[in-house]
Amino acid sequence: MALTRTQVGIIGSGPAGLLLSHLLHREGIESVILERRSRSYVEGRIRAGVLEQGTADLLREVGVAERMEREGLPHAGINLAFSERLERIDMAAHTGGKTVLIYGQTKVTRDLIRARLDAGAPLLFETPVVGIEGYLDAKPRLIYEQNGQRHELRCDFVAGCDGYHGIARRSVDPARLHTFEKTYPFGWLGLLADVPPAAEELIYVNHARGFALCSMRSPTRSRYYIQCDADDDVARWTDEAFWDELRRRLPPRVAEAVVTGPRLEMSIAPLRSFVAEPMRFGRLFLAGDAAHIVPPTGAKGLNLAASDVHYLARALAAHYREGRTDLLDRYSETALRRVWKAIRFSWWFTSVLHKFTDDPIDHRLQIAELDYITGSNAGRTMVAENYVGLPLEPFD
Ligand code: RFL
Ligand code: PHB
């Protein structure tokens, strides 16, 4: 049976849409999620791996943290490798004890989907939204397809949580939208394998041949990345070529500790900084990748999706509970302040770690900057407090 009416119509079942639906549910607000892909497609996408403390806390707040508490790996530090050096940034020591949690986005998504379906709340797969109407007046409607038929979902508000390629941002009159964009002339080639990680904590590597990252999903599953050309093709890379290139970029001690194995997955991610302003158009609100993209270097994409919907859920709750509109009015500017700081950190971290040119002066300048940052208490604190996540603003 097609659904025809709800309070908040949510487009997209990525982390933004799913978490928003849970936060609203806790406030007694009804929502319907419409997702264009199948459940297995959404649950299988390999993406982010690092949860800020605030994101983990939000998952605890909505009661979907059981597996995360069991399987998530708390990390109190990260390592920066450059010029044959390995410098550990003790994040906890520089932030009054804050840490991050290594827990894959795939698991976050599965946990949120299971909890939503267990609660009997509406989450529809293979139901692409093909039109958003009436959001500038009081009566928004989502037009969606299901089994080849068109349906209309009437709602009080629409949350565009439909990612960078979604329909929500594209439905807005371009004259009302300001966009800011920077594309980088390289991508990340990532490989996932069931082998133990080379080190206990993440290692971000600046090397004359290009960036590399040693990450993980669990004590038995590793995720590695190497910088590649923007137009590179995964089909060109054998597992062996990947492991060889990775080890060339790592400090010798770490390279020796790398355990190789067959890929479970290999893909190329483009790098981009993008912001669309504002994040609200009448009764349509954008959240997560629908409004902004960061290069993955700072591990911020998923975490920004979480902070956006934290603010949005509070604004909607104040509306339904007390008839207030002030928080809805302040949603965009409040979310964007945090977004821009994450855009800045991700851009900076990208620019100091990647190879941009063949000119040796650029590499020397990066090494001097990394030497300065790791040699200064202020520098270490800047990296640490951004990496664990900047605080949320009071919003009530
Ligand atoms: P998502 O996860 O892209 O979810 C949006 C959902 O909306 C659906 N959709 C529609 N549904 C119905 N009707 C339509 N017309 C629709 N159009 C789209 C889509 O099918 C999808 O299910 O956005 P959300 O929720 O904002 O979450 C954001 C995060 O997923 C994202 O920021 C991170 O994954 C970014 N990201 C990474 N972040 C990190 O912190 N570390 C990483 O290592 C990392 N790797 C990545 C990434 C993003 C990637 N993308 C976007 C291709 C690697 C990749 C490849
Ligand atoms: C990951 O494990 O996929 C990962 C970790 C840290 C990043 C980006 C990706 O900055």
Short mmCIF file of C-alpha atoms and ligand atoms in Angstrom, two decimals, residues 47-50 188 202 204 213 215-217 223 225 296-299 387, ligand 2:
data_model
loop_
_atom_site.label_atom_id
_atom_site.label_comp_id
_atom_site.label_asym_id
_atom_site.label_seq_id
_atom_site.Cartn_x
_atom_site.Cartn_y
_atom_site.Cartn_z
CA ARG A 47 32.67 4.33 2.86
CA ALA A 48 33.79 6.06 6.04
CA GLY A 49 35.36 4.45 9.10
CA VAL A 50 35.90 7.07 11.81
CA TRP A 188 42.05 7.87 -3.45
CA LEU A 202 45.75 5.24 11.81
CA TYR A 204 48.46 9.48 7.49
CA LEU A 213 46.66 6.08 4.65
CA SER A 215 43.27 2.49 8.38
CA MET A 216 41.21 -0.44 9.62
CA ARG A 217 37.74 -1.75 10.35
CA ARG A 223 41.54 -0.47 4.91
CA TYR A 225 44.38 4.08 0.60
CA PRO A 296 37.92 12.18 3.07
CA THR A 297 41.30 13.18 4.56
CA GLY A 298 39.77 14.62 7.73
CA ALA A 299 37.24 11.75 8.08
CA TYR A 387 40.05 15.42 14.29
C1 PHB B 2 38.58 4.74 6.43
O1 PHB B 2 38.91 3.90 7.28
O2 PHB B 2 37.90 4.44 5.45
C2 PHB B 2 39.05 6.14 6.58
C3 PHB B 2 39.69 6.53 7.73
C4 PHB B 2 40.14 7.85 7.86
C5 PHB B 2 39.93 8.74 6.84
C6 PHB B 2 39.26 8.35 5.69
C7 PHB B 2 38.82 7.04 5.55
O3 PHB B 2 40.39 10.01 6.95
#
